[in-house]
Short mmCIF file of C-alpha atoms in Angstrom, two decimals:
data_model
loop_
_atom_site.label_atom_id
_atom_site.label_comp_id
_atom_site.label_asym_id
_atom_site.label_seq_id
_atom_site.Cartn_x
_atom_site.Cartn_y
_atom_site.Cartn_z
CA UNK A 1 0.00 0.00 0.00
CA UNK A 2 1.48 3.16 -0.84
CA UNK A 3 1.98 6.00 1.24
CA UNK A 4 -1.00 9.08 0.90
CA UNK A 5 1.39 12.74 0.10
CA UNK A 6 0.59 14.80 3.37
CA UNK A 7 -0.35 18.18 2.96
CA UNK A 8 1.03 19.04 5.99
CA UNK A 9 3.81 21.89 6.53
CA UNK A 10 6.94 20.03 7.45
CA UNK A 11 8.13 20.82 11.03
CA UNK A 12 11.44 22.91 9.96
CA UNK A 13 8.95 25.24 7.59
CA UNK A 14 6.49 26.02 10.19
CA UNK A 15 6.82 30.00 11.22
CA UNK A 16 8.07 29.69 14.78
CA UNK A 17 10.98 27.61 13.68
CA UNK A 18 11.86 29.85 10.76
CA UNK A 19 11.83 32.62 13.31
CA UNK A 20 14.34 30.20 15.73
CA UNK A 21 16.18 29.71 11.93
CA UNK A 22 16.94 32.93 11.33
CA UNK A 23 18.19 33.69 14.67
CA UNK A 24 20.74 30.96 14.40
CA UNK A 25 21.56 32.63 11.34
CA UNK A 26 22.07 36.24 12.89
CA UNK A 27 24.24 34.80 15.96
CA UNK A 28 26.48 33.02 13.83
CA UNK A 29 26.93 36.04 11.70
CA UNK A 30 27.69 38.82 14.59
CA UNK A 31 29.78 36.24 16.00
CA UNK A 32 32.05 36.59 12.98
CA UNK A 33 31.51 32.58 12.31
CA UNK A 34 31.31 31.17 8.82
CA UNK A 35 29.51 27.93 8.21
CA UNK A 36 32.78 26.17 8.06
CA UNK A 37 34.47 27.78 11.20
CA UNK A 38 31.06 26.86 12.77
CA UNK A 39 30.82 23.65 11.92
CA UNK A 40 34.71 23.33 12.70
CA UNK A 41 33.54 24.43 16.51
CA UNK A 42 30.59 22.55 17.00
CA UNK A 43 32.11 19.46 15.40
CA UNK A 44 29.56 19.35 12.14
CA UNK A 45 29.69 18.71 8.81
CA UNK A 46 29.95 22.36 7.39
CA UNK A 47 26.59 20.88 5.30
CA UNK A 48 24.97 20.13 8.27
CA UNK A 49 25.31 24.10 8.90
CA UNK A 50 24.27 24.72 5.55
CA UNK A 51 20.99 22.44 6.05
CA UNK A 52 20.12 24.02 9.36
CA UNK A 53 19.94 27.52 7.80
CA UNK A 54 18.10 26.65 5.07
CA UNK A 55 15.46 24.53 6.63
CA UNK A 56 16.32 21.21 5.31
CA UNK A 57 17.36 19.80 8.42
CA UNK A 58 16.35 20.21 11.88
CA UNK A 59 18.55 21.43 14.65
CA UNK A 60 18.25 19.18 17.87
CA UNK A 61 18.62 21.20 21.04
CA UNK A 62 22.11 19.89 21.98
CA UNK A 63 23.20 21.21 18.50
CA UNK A 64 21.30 24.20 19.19
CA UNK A 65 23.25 24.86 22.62
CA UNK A 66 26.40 24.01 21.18
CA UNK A 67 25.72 26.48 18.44
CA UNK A 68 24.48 29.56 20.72
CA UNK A 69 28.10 29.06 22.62
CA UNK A 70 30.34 28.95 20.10
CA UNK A 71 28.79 31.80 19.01
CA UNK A 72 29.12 33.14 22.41
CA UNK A 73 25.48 33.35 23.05
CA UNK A 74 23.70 32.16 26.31
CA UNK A 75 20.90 29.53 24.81
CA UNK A 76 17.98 30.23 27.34
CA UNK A 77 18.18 33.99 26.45
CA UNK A 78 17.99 33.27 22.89
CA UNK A 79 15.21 30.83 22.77
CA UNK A 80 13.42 33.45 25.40
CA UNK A 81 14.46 36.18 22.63
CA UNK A 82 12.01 34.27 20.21
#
């Protein structure tokens, strides 16, 4: 039996995750960071960085922490900044 297509937004495209996104986006950017030295940091595929911002791949929250400090950003602030 094969699968039904879901009309359903997918979780990463949904508005308050774009929002949590583009935040990653701007903290990696004042930080100086590029994808690469990023994903150097956090120990990542510089892809996986690449994915994140673009909303093909989710970030799971230990990524996400790991991302806010090497950005030298405090996580609970910036998930309370969304």
């Amino acid at each position: 039996m094969a699968a039904r297509p879901s009309n359903k937004i997918k979780p990463q495209h949904k508005p308050a995750y774009r929002r949590l996104v583009k935040r990653l986006l701007e903290i990696r950017q004042q930080s100086g960071h590029t994808q690469r030295s990023l994903a150097k940091a956090i120990r990542l595929p510089a892809s996986t960085i690449h994915k994140i911002e673009h909303g093909d791949r989710r970030v799971d929250p230990i990524e996400f922490a790991r991302w806010c400090r090497a950005c030298k950003a405090d996580p609970g602030k910036t998930l309370n900044q969304l």
